[in-house]
Short mmCIF file of C-alpha atoms in Angstrom, two decimals:
data_model
loop_
_atom_site.label_atom_id
_atom_site.label_comp_id
_atom_site.label_asym_id
_atom_site.label_seq_id
_atom_site.Cartn_x
_atom_site.Cartn_y
_atom_site.Cartn_z
CA UNK A 1 5.74 -3.85 18.93
CA UNK A 2 6.36 -5.44 15.57
CA UNK A 3 3.31 -4.30 13.55
CA UNK A 4 2.42 -6.44 10.89
CA UNK A 5 5.71 -8.74 9.75
CA UNK A 6 5.82 -11.44 6.64
CA UNK A 7 7.90 -13.94 5.96
CA UNK A 8 9.28 -15.34 3.77
CA UNK A 9 11.16 -12.19 2.95
CA UNK A 10 12.04 -13.74 -0.66
CA UNK A 11 11.25 -16.91 -2.20
CA UNK A 12 12.01 -18.18 -5.18
CA UNK A 13 10.19 -21.58 -6.89
CA UNK A 14 9.71 -23.39 -9.98
CA UNK A 15 6.08 -23.18 -11.56
CA UNK A 16 4.06 -25.61 -10.50
CA UNK A 17 5.70 -26.09 -6.97
CA UNK A 18 3.66 -24.57 -4.08
CA UNK A 19 3.79 -22.48 -0.89
CA UNK A 20 1.81 -19.96 1.67
CA UNK A 21 2.96 -16.64 2.80
CA UNK A 22 2.38 -15.85 6.63
CA UNK A 23 1.58 -12.56 7.56
CA UNK A 24 1.38 -12.11 10.86
CA UNK A 25 0.23 -8.26 12.84
CA UNK A 26 0.55 -8.00 17.41
CA UNK A 27 -2.31 -5.19 17.20
CA UNK A 28 -5.24 -6.92 17.92
CA UNK A 29 -6.22 -5.56 13.80
CA UNK A 30 -9.61 -7.36 12.98
CA UNK A 31 -9.35 -6.49 9.16
CA UNK A 32 -6.01 -7.99 7.45
CA UNK A 33 -5.14 -8.08 3.81
CA UNK A 34 -2.87 -8.96 0.21
CA UNK A 35 -1.83 -6.87 -1.43
CA UNK A 36 0.25 -7.49 -4.66
CA UNK A 37 3.08 -5.11 -6.34
CA UNK A 38 4.24 -5.40 -10.30
CA UNK A 39 5.41 -2.51 -12.01
CA UNK A 40 3.48 -0.33 -13.60
CA UNK A 41 0.89 -1.09 -11.73
CA UNK A 42 -0.67 0.16 -8.05
CA UNK A 43 -0.66 -2.16 -5.32
CA UNK A 44 -4.07 -4.60 -6.00
CA UNK A 45 -5.91 -6.56 -3.38
CA UNK A 46 -5.27 -9.92 -4.19
CA UNK A 47 -8.14 -11.67 -0.51
CA UNK A 48 -8.83 -9.91 2.64
CA UNK A 49 -10.60 -11.22 5.48
CA UNK A 50 -13.47 -9.17 8.32
CA UNK A 51 -11.36 -10.99 11.04
CA UNK A 52 -11.09 -13.69 12.32
CA UNK A 53 -13.00 -17.45 9.84
CA UNK A 54 -13.18 -14.56 7.60
CA UNK A 55 -12.11 -14.19 4.22
CA UNK A 56 -13.20 -12.65 1.59
CA UNK A 57 -12.06 -12.50 -2.54
CA UNK A 58 -10.21 -8.50 -4.18
CA UNK A 59 -10.08 -8.17 -7.25
CA UNK A 60 -7.56 -10.51 -8.39
CA UNK A 61 -8.33 -13.14 -6.59
CA UNK A 62 -7.66 -16.43 -8.80
CA UNK A 63 -4.91 -18.68 -8.15
CA UNK A 64 -4.50 -18.27 -4.61
CA UNK A 65 -6.26 -19.45 -1.36
CA UNK A 66 -5.56 -17.75 1.05
CA UNK A 67 -6.99 -18.69 5.40
CA UNK A 68 -7.35 -16.23 8.96
CA UNK A 69 -8.06 -19.17 11.85
CA UNK A 70 -6.17 -17.32 14.21
CA UNK A 71 -6.52 -12.61 14.24
CA UNK A 72 -3.60 -12.49 14.49
CA UNK A 73 -2.50 -14.34 11.55
CA UNK A 74 -3.75 -13.90 7.66
CA UNK A 75 -2.17 -16.74 5.59
CA UNK A 76 -2.32 -16.84 1.81
CA UNK A 77 -1.36 -19.54 -0.25
CA UNK A 78 -0.17 -20.56 -3.84
CA UNK A 79 -1.77 -24.33 -4.67
CA UNK A 80 0.59 -24.34 -7.90
CA UNK A 81 2.58 -21.54 -8.88
CA UNK A 82 2.83 -20.00 -11.93
CA UNK A 83 5.30 -17.40 -13.71
CA UNK A 84 2.31 -14.55 -14.10
CA UNK A 85 2.71 -14.74 -10.34
CA UNK A 86 6.43 -13.59 -9.43
CA UNK A 87 5.09 -10.14 -7.85
CA UNK A 88 6.08 -8.67 -4.19
CA UNK A 89 3.40 -9.63 -2.67
CA UNK A 90 2.01 -6.50 1.45
CA UNK A 91 -0.06 -7.76 3.73
CA UNK A 92 -2.05 -4.68 5.41
CA UNK A 93 -4.14 -4.77 8.49
CA UNK A 94 -6.99 -2.55 9.72
CA UNK A 95 -8.17 -1.79 12.82
CA UNK A 96 -11.91 -0.23 11.27
CA UNK A 97 -12.96 -0.95 8.22
CA UNK A 98 -10.88 1.10 5.69
CA UNK A 99 -14.00 3.54 4.86
CA UNK A 100 -14.21 4.57 8.72
CA UNK A 101 -10.76 6.53 7.78
CA UNK A 102 -8.75 3.52 9.68
CA UNK A 103 -4.48 3.77 9.53
CA UNK A 104 -3.12 0.98 7.28
CA UNK A 105 0.54 -0.94 8.98
CA UNK A 106 1.91 -2.77 6.40
CA UNK A 107 4.29 -5.63 6.18
CA UNK A 108 8.13 -5.10 5.01
CA UNK A 109 7.08 -7.33 1.74
CA UNK A 110 7.52 -10.72 -0.20
CA UNK A 111 9.23 -10.50 -3.32
CA UNK A 112 8.40 -13.77 -4.84
CA UNK A 113 9.10 -15.39 -7.92
CA UNK A 114 8.32 -17.70 -10.48
CA UNK A 115 10.43 -19.05 -12.51
CA UNK B 1 -8.64 5.81 -16.68
CA UNK B 2 -7.36 5.23 -13.60
CA UNK B 3 -10.05 5.77 -10.09
CA UNK B 4 -5.81 7.42 -8.80
CA UNK B 5 -3.49 9.13 -10.61
CA UNK B 6 -0.28 10.43 -9.66
CA UNK B 7 2.14 12.67 -11.42
CA UNK B 8 5.25 13.28 -11.73
CA UNK B 9 5.91 9.46 -12.39
CA UNK B 10 9.87 10.33 -11.34
CA UNK B 11 11.24 13.54 -10.09
CA UNK B 12 14.48 14.03 -9.25
CA UNK B 13 15.93 17.72 -7.55
CA UNK B 14 18.39 18.56 -5.41
CA UNK B 15 19.07 18.27 -1.72
CA UNK B 16 17.10 21.74 -0.47
CA UNK B 17 14.76 22.03 -3.05
CA UNK B 18 10.94 21.59 -2.91
CA UNK B 19 9.38 18.88 -3.18
CA UNK B 20 5.85 18.88 -4.79
CA UNK B 21 3.37 15.63 -5.45
CA UNK B 22 0.63 15.11 -7.28
CA UNK B 23 -2.57 13.27 -7.29
CA UNK B 24 -6.34 13.12 -9.12
CA UNK B 25 -8.63 11.16 -8.44
CA UNK B 26 -12.31 10.54 -10.00
CA UNK B 27 -14.80 9.57 -7.33
CA UNK B 28 -15.81 10.57 -4.16
CA UNK B 29 -13.47 9.86 -1.19
CA UNK B 30 -13.99 9.60 2.48
CA UNK B 31 -10.58 10.08 3.39
CA UNK B 32 -6.50 10.18 1.14
CA UNK B 33 -3.68 8.31 2.40
CA UNK B 34 0.13 9.34 0.91
CA UNK B 35 2.32 6.18 1.50
CA UNK B 36 5.41 6.03 1.52
CA UNK B 37 8.05 2.72 0.45
CA UNK B 38 12.10 3.13 0.63
CA UNK B 39 13.45 0.50 -1.90
CA UNK B 40 13.51 -2.14 -1.37
CA UNK B 41 12.07 -1.95 2.20
CA UNK B 42 7.73 -2.27 3.27
CA UNK B 43 5.39 0.44 3.17
CA UNK B 44 5.00 3.45 6.03
CA UNK B 45 2.05 5.19 6.39
CA UNK B 46 2.24 9.07 6.16
CA UNK B 47 -0.72 10.23 6.04
CA UNK B 48 -4.48 10.13 6.31
CA UNK B 49 -6.92 13.09 5.11
CA UNK B 50 -10.37 13.55 4.39
CA UNK B 51 -10.39 17.78 3.98
CA UNK B 52 -7.47 20.27 4.35
CA UNK B 53 -3.85 20.09 5.04
CA UNK B 54 -2.06 17.96 8.14
CA UNK B 55 1.38 17.99 8.66
CA UNK B 56 4.26 16.09 10.61
CA UNK B 57 7.55 17.74 10.20
CA UNK B 58 9.25 18.62 6.96
CA UNK B 59 6.08 16.23 5.24
CA UNK B 60 3.31 18.19 4.15
CA UNK B 61 -0.32 16.53 2.68
CA UNK B 62 -3.26 18.66 0.72
CA UNK B 63 -6.77 17.84 -0.87
CA UNK B 64 -9.12 19.74 -2.04
CA UNK B 65 -11.81 17.50 -2.39
CA UNK B 66 -13.61 20.07 -4.50
CA UNK B 67 -11.58 19.24 -7.26
CA UNK B 68 -10.53 16.08 -6.24
CA UNK B 69 -7.40 16.63 -6.31
CA UNK B 70 -4.33 16.40 -3.78
CA UNK B 71 -0.48 17.18 -2.62
CA UNK B 72 2.22 16.31 -0.71
CA UNK B 73 5.06 18.60 -0.08
CA UNK B 74 8.45 18.10 1.19
CA UNK B 75 10.86 21.09 2.57
CA UNK B 76 14.25 20.90 2.51
CA UNK B 77 14.43 17.57 0.72
CA UNK B 78 17.14 15.95 1.60
CA UNK B 79 18.23 12.86 0.05
CA UNK B 80 17.15 10.32 3.01
CA UNK B 81 13.51 11.58 0.64
CA UNK B 82 14.01 9.49 -1.31
CA UNK B 83 11.25 6.77 -1.98
CA UNK B 84 8.09 6.23 -3.78
CA UNK B 85 5.79 7.82 -2.91
CA UNK B 86 2.14 6.18 -2.92
CA UNK B 87 -1.21 7.79 -3.37
CA UNK B 88 -4.48 5.85 -1.86
CA UNK B 89 -8.43 6.38 -2.05
CA UNK B 90 -11.03 4.80 -0.45
CA UNK B 91 -13.80 6.20 -1.66
CA UNK B 92 -17.64 4.99 -0.76
CA UNK B 93 -18.21 2.74 -2.89
CA UNK B 94 -16.92 0.04 -1.64
CA UNK B 95 -14.01 -1.04 0.86
CA UNK B 96 -10.87 -1.33 -0.13
CA UNK B 97 -7.90 0.92 -0.75
CA UNK B 98 -7.27 2.60 -4.72
CA UNK B 99 -3.74 3.43 -5.12
CA UNK B 100 -1.62 5.11 -7.89
CA UNK B 101 1.50 4.18 -9.15
CA UNK B 102 3.50 5.58 -7.38
CA UNK B 103 6.04 8.56 -7.75
CA UNK B 104 9.89 7.86 -7.80
CA UNK B 105 11.74 10.58 -5.54
CA UNK B 106 15.26 11.08 -6.26
CA UNK B 107 17.65 13.26 -4.50
CA UNK B 108 21.24 14.26 -5.05
CA UNK B 109 23.69 15.49 -2.44
#
């Protein structure tokens, strides 16, 4: 049981380049989330999905797009990378709404550097 | 003021010491989560609490809802406990987790 798997683990982009981060979970979870982690700050929610075919904005959605075409996959896209998007990105999934006190499962993280 | 405050930010202790990490929050919550992040690694859920106390091995988590405070304790600490410990809350106002900035724990052999 792999849980939540993120690819790639590391990436260096030049300003203006695009890329897609993939999150895959094998727990049949409905809810999936993308967070970014920056020094001195708590994890911040970028976008989330409450089920296949749905997406919603989180706290810091600007500059990112997401898609959830399949229940097990949640993709995070950067159309035109900026140095401010240098961060560690984490994907997470839950079986139910956060308010239902459900445990969150996280991926290993993707360290992205934009130069 | 952040909704979730952790203390201390950094903690260094000798192997075998009893460790306490604190988390205070300022809103009503449905649950509080304690997470562990090893250097360069992913994030693992340790506990989810809505009241009282939970224990798993050498780790104990407590929560006082009235005082809006939770503690994570580690007994007989070991170098492998070195990690960042993150507190997160799910509050009644929205559907997302709000995270503290983490406590970096280093256990010296």
